[in-house]
CSV table of C-alpha atoms and ligand atoms in Angstrom, one decimal:
chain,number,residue,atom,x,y,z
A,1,UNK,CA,75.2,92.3,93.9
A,2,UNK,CA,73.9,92.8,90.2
A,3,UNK,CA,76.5,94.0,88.1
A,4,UNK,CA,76.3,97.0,85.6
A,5,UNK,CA,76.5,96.2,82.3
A,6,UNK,CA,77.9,98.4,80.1
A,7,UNK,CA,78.9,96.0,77.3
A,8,UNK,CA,78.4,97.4,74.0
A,9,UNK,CA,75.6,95.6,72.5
A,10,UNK,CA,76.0,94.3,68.5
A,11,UNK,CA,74.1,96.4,66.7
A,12,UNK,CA,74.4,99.4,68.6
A,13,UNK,CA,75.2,102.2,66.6
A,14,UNK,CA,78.2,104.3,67.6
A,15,UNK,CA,79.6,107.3,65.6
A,16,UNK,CA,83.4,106.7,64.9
A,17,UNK,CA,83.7,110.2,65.4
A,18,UNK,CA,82.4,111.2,68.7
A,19,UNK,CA,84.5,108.1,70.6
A,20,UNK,CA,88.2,107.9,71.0
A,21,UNK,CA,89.3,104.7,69.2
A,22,UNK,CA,92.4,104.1,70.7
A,23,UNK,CA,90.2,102.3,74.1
A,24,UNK,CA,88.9,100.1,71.1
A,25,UNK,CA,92.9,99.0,71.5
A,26,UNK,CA,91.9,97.4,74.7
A,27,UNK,CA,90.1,94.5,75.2
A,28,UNK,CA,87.5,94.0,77.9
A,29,UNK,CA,88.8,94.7,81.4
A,30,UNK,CA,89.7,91.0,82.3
A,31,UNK,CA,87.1,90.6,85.0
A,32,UNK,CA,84.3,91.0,82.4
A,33,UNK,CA,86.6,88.7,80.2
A,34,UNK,CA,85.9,86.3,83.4
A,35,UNK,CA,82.3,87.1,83.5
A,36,UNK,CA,81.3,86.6,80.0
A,37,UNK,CA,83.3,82.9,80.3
A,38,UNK,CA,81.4,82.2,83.1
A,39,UNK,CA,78.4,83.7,81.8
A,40,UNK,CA,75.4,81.1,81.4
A,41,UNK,CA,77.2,78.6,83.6
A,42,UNK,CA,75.1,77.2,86.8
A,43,UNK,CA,77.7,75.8,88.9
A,44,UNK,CA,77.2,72.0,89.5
A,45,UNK,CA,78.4,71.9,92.7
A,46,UNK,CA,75.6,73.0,95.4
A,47,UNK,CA,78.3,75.0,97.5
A,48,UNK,CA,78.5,78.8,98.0
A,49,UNK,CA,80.7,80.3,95.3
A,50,UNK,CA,84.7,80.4,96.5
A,51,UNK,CA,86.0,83.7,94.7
A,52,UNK,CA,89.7,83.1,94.0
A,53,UNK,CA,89.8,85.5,91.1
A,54,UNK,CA,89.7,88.8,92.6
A,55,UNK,CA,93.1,90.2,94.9
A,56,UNK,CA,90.6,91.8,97.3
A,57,UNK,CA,91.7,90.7,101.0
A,58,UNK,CA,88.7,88.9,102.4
A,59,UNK,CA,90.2,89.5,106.1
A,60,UNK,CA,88.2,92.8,108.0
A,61,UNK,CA,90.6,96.0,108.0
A,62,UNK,CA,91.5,96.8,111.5
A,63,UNK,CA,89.5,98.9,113.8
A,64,UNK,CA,91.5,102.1,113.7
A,65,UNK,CA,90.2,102.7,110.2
A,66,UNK,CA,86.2,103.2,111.5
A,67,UNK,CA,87.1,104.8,114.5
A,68,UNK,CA,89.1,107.3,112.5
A,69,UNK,CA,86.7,107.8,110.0
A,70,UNK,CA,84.4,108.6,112.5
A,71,UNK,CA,86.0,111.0,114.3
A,72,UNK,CA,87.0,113.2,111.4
A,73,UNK,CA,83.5,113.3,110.0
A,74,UNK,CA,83.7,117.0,109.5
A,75,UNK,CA,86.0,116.5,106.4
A,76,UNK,CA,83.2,115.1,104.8
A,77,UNK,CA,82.1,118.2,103.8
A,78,UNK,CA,85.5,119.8,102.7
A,79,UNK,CA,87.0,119.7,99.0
A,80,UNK,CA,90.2,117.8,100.3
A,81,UNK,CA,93.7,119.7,98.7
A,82,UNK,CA,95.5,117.4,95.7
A,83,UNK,CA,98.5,117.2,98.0
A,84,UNK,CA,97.2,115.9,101.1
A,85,UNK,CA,97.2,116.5,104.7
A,86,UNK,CA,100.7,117.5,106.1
A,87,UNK,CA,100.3,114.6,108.6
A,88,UNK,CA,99.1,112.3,105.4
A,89,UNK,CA,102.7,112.8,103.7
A,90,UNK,CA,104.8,112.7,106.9
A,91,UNK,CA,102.7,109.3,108.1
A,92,UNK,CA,103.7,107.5,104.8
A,93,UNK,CA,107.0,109.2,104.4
A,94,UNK,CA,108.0,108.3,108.4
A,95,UNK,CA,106.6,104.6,107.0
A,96,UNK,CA,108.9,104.8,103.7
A,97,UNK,CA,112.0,105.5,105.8
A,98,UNK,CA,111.1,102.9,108.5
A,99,UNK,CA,110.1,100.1,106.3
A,100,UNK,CA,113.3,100.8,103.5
A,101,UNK,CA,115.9,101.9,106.1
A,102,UNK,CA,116.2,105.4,104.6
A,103,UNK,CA,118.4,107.9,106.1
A,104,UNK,CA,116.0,110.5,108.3
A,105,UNK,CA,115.6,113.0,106.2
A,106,UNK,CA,116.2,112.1,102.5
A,107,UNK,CA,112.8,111.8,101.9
A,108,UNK,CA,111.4,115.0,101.6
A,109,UNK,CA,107.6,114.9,102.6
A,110,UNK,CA,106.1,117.9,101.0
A,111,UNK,CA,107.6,117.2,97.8
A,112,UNK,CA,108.1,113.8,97.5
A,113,UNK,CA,104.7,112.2,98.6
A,114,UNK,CA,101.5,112.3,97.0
A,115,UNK,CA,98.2,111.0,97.9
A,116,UNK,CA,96.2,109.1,95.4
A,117,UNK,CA,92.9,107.4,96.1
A,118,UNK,CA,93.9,103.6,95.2
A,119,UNK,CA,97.4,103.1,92.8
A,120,UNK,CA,94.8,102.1,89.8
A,121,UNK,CA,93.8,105.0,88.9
A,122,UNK,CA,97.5,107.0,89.4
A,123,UNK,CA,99.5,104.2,87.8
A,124,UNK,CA,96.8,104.6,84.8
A,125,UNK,CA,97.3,108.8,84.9
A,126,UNK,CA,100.7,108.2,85.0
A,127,UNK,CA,101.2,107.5,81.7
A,128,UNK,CA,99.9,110.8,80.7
A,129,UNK,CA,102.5,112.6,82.9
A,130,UNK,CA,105.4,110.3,81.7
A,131,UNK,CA,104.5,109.6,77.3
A,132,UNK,CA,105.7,112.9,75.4
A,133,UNK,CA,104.2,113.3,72.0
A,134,UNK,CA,107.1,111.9,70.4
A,135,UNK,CA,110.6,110.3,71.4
A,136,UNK,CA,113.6,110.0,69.7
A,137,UNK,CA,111.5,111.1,66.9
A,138,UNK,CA,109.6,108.0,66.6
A,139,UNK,CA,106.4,107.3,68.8
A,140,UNK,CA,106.7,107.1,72.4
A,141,UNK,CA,107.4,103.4,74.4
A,142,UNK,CA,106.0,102.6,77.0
A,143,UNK,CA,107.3,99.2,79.0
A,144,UNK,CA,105.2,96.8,81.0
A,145,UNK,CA,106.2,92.5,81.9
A,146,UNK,CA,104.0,90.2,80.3
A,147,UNK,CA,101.4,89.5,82.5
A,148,UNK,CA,101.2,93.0,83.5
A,149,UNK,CA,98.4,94.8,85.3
A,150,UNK,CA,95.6,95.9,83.7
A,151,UNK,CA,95.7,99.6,83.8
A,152,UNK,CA,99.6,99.6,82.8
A,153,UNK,CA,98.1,98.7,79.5
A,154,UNK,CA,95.1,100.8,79.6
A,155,UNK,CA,97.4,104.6,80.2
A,156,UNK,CA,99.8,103.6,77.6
A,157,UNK,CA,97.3,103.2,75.0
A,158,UNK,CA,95.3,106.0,76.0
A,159,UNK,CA,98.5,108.1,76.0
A,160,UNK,CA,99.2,107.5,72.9
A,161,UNK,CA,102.4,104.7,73.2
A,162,UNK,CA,103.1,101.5,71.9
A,163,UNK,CA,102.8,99.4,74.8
A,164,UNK,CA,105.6,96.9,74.6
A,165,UNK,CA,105.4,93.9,76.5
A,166,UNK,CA,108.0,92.3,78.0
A,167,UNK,CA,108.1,88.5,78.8
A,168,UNK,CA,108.5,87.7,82.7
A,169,UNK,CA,108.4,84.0,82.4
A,170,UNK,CA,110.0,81.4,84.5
A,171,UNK,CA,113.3,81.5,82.0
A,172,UNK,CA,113.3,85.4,83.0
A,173,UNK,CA,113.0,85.0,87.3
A,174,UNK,CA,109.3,86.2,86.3
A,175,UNK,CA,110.6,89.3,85.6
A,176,UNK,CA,111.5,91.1,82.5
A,177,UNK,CA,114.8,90.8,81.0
A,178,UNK,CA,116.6,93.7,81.6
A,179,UNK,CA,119.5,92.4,79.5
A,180,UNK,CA,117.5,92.3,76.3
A,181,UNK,CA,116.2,95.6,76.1
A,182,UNK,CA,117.8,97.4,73.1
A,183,UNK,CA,119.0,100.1,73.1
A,184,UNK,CA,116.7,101.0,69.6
A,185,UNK,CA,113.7,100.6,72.8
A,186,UNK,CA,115.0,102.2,75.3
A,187,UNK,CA,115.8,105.4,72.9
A,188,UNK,CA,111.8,105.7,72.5
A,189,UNK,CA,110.9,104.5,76.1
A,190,UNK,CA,109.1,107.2,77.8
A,191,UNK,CA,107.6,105.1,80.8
A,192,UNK,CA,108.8,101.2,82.1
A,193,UNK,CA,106.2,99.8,84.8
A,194,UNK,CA,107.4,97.5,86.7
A,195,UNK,CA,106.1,95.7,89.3
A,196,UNK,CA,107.9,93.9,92.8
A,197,UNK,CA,106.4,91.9,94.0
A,198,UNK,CA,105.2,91.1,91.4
A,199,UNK,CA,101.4,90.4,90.2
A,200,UNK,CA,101.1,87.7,89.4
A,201,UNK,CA,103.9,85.6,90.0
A,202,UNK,CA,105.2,87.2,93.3
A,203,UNK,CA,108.7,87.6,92.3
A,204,UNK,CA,110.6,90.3,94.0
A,205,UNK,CA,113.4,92.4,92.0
A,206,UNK,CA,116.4,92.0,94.1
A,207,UNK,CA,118.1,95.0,94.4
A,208,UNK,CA,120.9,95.1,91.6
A,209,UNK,CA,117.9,94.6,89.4
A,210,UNK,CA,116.4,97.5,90.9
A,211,UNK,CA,119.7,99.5,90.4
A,212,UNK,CA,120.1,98.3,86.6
A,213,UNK,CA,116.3,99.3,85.6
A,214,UNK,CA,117.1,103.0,87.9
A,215,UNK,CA,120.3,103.3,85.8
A,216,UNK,CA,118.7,102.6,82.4
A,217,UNK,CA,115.9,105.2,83.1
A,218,UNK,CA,118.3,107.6,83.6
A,219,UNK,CA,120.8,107.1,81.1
A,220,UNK,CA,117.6,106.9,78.3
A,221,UNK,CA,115.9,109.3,80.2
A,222,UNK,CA,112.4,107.6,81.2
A,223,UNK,CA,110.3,107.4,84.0
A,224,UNK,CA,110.6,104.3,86.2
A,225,UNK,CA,107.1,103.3,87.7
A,226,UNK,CA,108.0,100.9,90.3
A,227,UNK,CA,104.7,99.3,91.8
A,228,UNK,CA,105.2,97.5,95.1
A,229,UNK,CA,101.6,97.7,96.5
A,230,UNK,CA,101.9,94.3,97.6
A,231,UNK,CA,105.3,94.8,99.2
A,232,UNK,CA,103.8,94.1,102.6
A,233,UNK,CA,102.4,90.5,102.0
A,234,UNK,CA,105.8,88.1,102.1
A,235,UNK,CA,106.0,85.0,104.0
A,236,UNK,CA,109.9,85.4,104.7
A,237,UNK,CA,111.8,88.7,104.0
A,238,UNK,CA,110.3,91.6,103.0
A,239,UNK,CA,111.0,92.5,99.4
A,240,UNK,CA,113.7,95.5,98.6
A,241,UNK,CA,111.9,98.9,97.5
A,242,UNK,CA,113.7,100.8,94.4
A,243,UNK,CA,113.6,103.9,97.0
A,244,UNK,CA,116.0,101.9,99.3
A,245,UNK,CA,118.1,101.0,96.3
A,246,UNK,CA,117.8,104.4,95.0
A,247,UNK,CA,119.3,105.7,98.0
A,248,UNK,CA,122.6,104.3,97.7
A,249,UNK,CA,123.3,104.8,94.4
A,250,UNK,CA,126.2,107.3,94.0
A,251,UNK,CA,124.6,111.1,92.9
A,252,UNK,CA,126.0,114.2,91.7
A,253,UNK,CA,126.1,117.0,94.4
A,254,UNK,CA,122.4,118.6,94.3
A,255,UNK,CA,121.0,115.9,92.8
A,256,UNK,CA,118.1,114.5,94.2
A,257,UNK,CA,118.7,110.3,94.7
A,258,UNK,CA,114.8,109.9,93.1
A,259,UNK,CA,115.8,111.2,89.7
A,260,UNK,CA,113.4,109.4,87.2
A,261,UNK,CA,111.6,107.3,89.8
A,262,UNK,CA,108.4,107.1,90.9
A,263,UNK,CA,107.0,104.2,93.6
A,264,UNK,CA,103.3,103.2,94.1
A,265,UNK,CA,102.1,101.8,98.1
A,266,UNK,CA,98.8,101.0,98.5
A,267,UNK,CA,96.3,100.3,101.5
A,268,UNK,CA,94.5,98.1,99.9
A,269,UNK,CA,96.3,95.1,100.7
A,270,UNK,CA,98.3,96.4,103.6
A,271,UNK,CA,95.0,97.1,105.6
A,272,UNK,CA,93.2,94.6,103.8
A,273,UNK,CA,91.2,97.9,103.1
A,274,UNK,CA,90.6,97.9,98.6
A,275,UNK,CA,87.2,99.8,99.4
A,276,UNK,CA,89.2,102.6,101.0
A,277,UNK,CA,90.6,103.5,97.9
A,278,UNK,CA,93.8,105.0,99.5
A,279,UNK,CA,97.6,105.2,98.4
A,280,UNK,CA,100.4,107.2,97.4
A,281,UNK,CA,102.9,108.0,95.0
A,282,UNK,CA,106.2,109.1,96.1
A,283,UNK,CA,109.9,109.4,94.7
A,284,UNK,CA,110.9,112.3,91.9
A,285,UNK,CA,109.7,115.7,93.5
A,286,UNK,CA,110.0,117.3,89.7
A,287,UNK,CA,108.0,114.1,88.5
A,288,UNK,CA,105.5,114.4,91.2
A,289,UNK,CA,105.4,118.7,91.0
A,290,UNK,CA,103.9,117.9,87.4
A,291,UNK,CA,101.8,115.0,88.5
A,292,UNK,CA,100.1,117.0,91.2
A,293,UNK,CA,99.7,119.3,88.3
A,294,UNK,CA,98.1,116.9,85.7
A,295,UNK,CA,96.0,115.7,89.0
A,296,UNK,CA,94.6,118.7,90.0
A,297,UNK,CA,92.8,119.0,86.7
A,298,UNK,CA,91.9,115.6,86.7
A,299,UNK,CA,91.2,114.6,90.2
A,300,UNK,CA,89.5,115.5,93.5
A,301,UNK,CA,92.2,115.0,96.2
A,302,UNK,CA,91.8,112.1,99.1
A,303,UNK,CA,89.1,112.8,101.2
A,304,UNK,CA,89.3,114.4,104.4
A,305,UNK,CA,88.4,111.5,106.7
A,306,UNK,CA,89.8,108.9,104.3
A,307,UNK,CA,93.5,111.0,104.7
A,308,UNK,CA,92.7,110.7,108.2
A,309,UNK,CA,92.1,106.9,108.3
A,310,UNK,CA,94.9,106.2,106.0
A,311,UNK,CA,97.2,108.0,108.4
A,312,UNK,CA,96.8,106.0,111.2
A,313,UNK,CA,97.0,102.8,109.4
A,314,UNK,CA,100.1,103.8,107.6
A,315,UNK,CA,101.2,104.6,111.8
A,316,UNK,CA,100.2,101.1,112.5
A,317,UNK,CA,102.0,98.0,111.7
A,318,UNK,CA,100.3,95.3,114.3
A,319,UNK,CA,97.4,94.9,111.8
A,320,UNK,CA,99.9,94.6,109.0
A,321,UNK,CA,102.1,92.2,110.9
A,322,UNK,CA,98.5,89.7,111.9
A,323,UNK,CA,98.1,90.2,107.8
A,324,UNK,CA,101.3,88.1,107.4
A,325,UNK,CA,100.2,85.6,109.7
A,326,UNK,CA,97.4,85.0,108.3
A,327,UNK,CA,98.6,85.1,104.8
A,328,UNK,CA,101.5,82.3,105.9
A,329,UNK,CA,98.9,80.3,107.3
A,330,UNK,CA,96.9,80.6,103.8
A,331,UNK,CA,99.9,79.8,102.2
A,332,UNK,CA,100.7,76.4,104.1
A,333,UNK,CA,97.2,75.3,103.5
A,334,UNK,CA,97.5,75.5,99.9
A,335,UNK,CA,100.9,74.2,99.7
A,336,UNK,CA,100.2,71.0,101.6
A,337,UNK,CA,97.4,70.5,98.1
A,338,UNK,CA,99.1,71.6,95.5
A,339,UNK,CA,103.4,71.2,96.0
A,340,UNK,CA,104.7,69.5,93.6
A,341,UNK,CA,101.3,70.0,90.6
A,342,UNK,CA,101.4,72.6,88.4
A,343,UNK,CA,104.3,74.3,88.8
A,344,UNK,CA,103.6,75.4,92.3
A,345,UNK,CA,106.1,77.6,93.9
A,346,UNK,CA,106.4,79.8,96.9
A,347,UNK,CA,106.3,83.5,95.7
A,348,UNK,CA,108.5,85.9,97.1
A,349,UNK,CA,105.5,88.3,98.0
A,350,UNK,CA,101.5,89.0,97.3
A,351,UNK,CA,99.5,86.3,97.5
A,352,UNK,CA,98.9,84.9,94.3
A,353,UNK,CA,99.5,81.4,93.0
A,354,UNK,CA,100.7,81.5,89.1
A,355,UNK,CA,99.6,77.8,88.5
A,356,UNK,CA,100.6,76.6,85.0
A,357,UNK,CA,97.0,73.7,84.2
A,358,UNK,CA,97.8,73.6,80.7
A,359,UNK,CA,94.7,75.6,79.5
A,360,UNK,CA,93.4,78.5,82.2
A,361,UNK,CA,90.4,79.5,80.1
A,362,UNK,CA,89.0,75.7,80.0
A,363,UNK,CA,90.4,74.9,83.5
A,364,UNK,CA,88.4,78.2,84.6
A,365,UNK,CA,85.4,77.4,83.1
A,366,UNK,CA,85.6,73.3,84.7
A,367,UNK,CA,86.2,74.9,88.2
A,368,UNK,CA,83.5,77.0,88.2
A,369,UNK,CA,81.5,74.5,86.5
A,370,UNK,CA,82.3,71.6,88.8
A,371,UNK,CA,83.2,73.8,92.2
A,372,UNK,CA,82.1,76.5,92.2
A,373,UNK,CA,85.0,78.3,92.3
A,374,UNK,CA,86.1,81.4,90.5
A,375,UNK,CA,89.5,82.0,89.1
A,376,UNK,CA,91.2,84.0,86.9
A,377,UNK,CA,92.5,82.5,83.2
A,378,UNK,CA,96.4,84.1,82.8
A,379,UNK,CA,95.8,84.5,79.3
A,380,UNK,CA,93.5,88.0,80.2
A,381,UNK,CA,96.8,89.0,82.5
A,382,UNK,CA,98.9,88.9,78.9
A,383,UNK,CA,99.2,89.4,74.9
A,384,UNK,CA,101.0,87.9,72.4
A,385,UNK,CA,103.7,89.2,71.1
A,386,UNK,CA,103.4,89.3,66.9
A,387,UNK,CA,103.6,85.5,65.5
A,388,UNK,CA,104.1,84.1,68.9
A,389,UNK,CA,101.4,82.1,71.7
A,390,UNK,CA,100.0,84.0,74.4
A,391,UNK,CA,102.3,83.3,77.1
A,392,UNK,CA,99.4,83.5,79.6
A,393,UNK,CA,97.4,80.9,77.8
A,394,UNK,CA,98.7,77.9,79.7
A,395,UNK,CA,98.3,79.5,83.5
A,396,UNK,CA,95.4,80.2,86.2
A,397,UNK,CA,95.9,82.8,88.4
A,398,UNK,CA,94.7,81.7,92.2
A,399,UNK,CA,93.9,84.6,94.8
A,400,UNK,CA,94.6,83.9,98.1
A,401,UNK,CA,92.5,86.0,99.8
A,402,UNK,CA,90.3,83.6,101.5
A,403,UNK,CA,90.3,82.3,105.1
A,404,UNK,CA,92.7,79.0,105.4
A,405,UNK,CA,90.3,76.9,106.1
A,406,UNK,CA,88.4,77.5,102.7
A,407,UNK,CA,91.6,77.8,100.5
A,408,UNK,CA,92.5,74.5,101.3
A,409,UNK,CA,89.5,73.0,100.7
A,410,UNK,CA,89.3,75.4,97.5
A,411,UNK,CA,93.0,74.1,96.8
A,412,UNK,CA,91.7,70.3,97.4
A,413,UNK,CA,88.8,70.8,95.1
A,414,UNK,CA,91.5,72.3,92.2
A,415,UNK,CA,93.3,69.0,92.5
A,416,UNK,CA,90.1,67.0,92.5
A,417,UNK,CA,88.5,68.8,89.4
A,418,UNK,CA,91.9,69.5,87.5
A,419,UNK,CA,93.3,66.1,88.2
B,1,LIG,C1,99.8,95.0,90.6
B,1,LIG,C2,98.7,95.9,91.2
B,1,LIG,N1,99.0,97.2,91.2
B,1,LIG,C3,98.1,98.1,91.7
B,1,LIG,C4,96.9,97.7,92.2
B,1,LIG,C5,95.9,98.7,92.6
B,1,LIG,O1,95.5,98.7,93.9
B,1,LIG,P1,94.6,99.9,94.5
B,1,LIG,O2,94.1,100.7,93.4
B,1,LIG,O3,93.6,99.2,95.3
B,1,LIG,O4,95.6,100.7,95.3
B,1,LIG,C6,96.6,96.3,92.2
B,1,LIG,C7,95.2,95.8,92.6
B,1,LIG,O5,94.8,94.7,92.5
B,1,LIG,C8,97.5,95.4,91.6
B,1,LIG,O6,97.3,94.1,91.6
């Protein structure tokens, strides 16, 4: 497929004052970072590509979702409703409380699930729910680990924060250091994404992490953003969720337990289904009252036949448990090249590798050279911090997406090319 290109070309004149300059904060999105390296390179190798840069499961959703599609055609001509079908919210709530051992009946399904059509977009809108014009009299904060998903990024600047980026290195458990947060931050944090498992490292937040970050969000009186769309894909134990650790944290009487929190799931991994464009939010019902709010001016709601579809896959876990086989199987292939190079180590969850080659941009640029094989350079997954290296610089970020069979021989070639 031909990609768009919508790069701005030198030369081309743009008025200052018709554009919004804050998205000239942003870099390029880092798959057209990838692009332009790659850009101009004929691979050597006379293979068919290997795409390890994308996290778009290569395995076919299950069945259930065409058949459902199908049958609830007639949607396709409805303007679906912001909040969902009824049986939408108690699908994924009835999953939530399954899958995190809620008590039956915390979870309030009309006001504590929303539908969003993919996480990107909602945990991007998010931060124009969550960043007030000011805080603490100084300009809003708005938390992210370093690397950090793209969009994190993107709604911070484009609500008006400071993104502040917090290092999730191997000193930290890949996560951020809670313990270092001042409280001078946390005064002016208006929104702390975090992500578990996470991407792309794979490390889970255990749960007293969990409780400390739910604590500090509401003592400073932020929102949390917990993102745990790859919370499905773990080789051994399934990761905690901040809703199960939110629910037995001591409350006042009246209180709901999901003050200040807000959790992301997605299909797209689950269901191996990123072309559905289907997830939800869930947690806070204040939060979410104002989100369904902000989205109904900004959004069309889920599709009919697509909240259909998404119902009976959040119903289903057979397709999800086959996921995990598979991905264990990916998993053991890779290991059995690369234990004991590069820092390789089994991630809690998701299905990335976080492989530390020294230089990911030149190490991108010799794999695709030499192997055809596409993967991502860590150093468009971070920033720098003022004065100090780009943390990412040194890493290569590996998708596991493929079948077994061709990410070990994907694996094999690394070690071949990379030495
Ligand atoms: C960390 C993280 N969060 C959220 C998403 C968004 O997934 P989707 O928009 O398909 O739900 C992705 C997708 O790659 C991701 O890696």
């Amino acid at each position: 497929m031909v990609s768009a290109d919508f790069s701005v070309h030198p030369g081309a004149v743009f008025s200052e004052a018709i554009g919004n300059d804050r998205l000239d904060r942003l870099t390029d999105y880092p798959f057209t970072r990838l692009a332009n390296l790659l850009s101009g390179i004929t691979p050597r190798a006379n293979t068919a590509p290997i795409v390890l840069s994308v996290g778009e499961p290569q395995h076919p959703p299950p069945a259930i979702l065409d058949e459902t599609l199908r049958a609830n055609s007639a949607g396709w001509s409805k303007y679906p409703p912001v909040g969902g079908s009824p049986d939408f919210r108690a699908a994924a709530g009835d999953w939530l409380t399954r899958r995190y051992g809620l008590p039956i009946g915390l979870l309030q399904h009309d006001r504590s699930i929303l539908p969003v059509s993919g996480t990107r977009e909602a945990l991007f809108m998010l931060a124009l729910l969550a960043v007030p014009s000011s805080k603490a009299g100084r300009q809003p904060a708005v938390l992210m680990p370093n690397p950090f998903y793209a969009p994190y990024e993107g709604g911070a600047v484009l609500a008006g924060a400071e993104p502040v980026f917090l290092p999730a290195t191997r000193e930290t458990g890949f996560l951020p250091d809670l313990d270092a947060l001042t409280p001078e931050l946390l005064e002016r944090t208006a929104l702390f994404y975090l992500c578990t498992p996470a991407n792309p490292q794979g490390a889970a937040a255990s749960a007293a992490y969990l409780a400390r970050a739910i604590g500090l969000a509401r003592e400073y009186g932020f929102v949390l953003a917990v993102d745990e769309c790859y919370a499905e894909i773990y080789l051994d134990r399934p990761p905690v969720g901040a809703l199960q650790v939110a629910a037995g944290l001591p409350q006042a009487a009246g209180d709901t337990p999901w003050a200040n929190l807000l959790v992301f799931h997605s299909l797209s991994k689950r269901s191996s289904a990123a072309g559905l464009r289907s997830g939800f939010v869930a947690g806070d019902p204040v939060l979410l009252g104002r989100f369904s709010r902000l989205r109904s001016y900004a959004n069309a709601g889920m599709p009919l036949p697509i909240d259909a579809a998404s119902t009976a896959l959040w119903r289903d876990e057979a397709h999800v448990e086959e996921n995990r086989r598979l991905y264990r199987a990916k998993f053991a292939a890779a290991e059995a090249e690369l234990k004991g190079r590069y820092g390789y180590y089994r991630p809690d969850g998701g299905f990335f590798l976080w492989l530390d080659v020294g230089d990911g941009e030149e190490a991108a640029r010799r794999l695709w050279t030499e192997g055809a094989i596409r993967a991502l350079p860590g150093a468009y997954l971070t920033r720098s911090n003022p004065g100090e290296p780009n943390p990412g610089a040194p890493f290569l970020r590996i998708a596991l997406v493929q079948d077994a069979e061709l990410v070990g021989q994907a694996c094999a070639a690394i070690v071949r090319i990379l030495g």
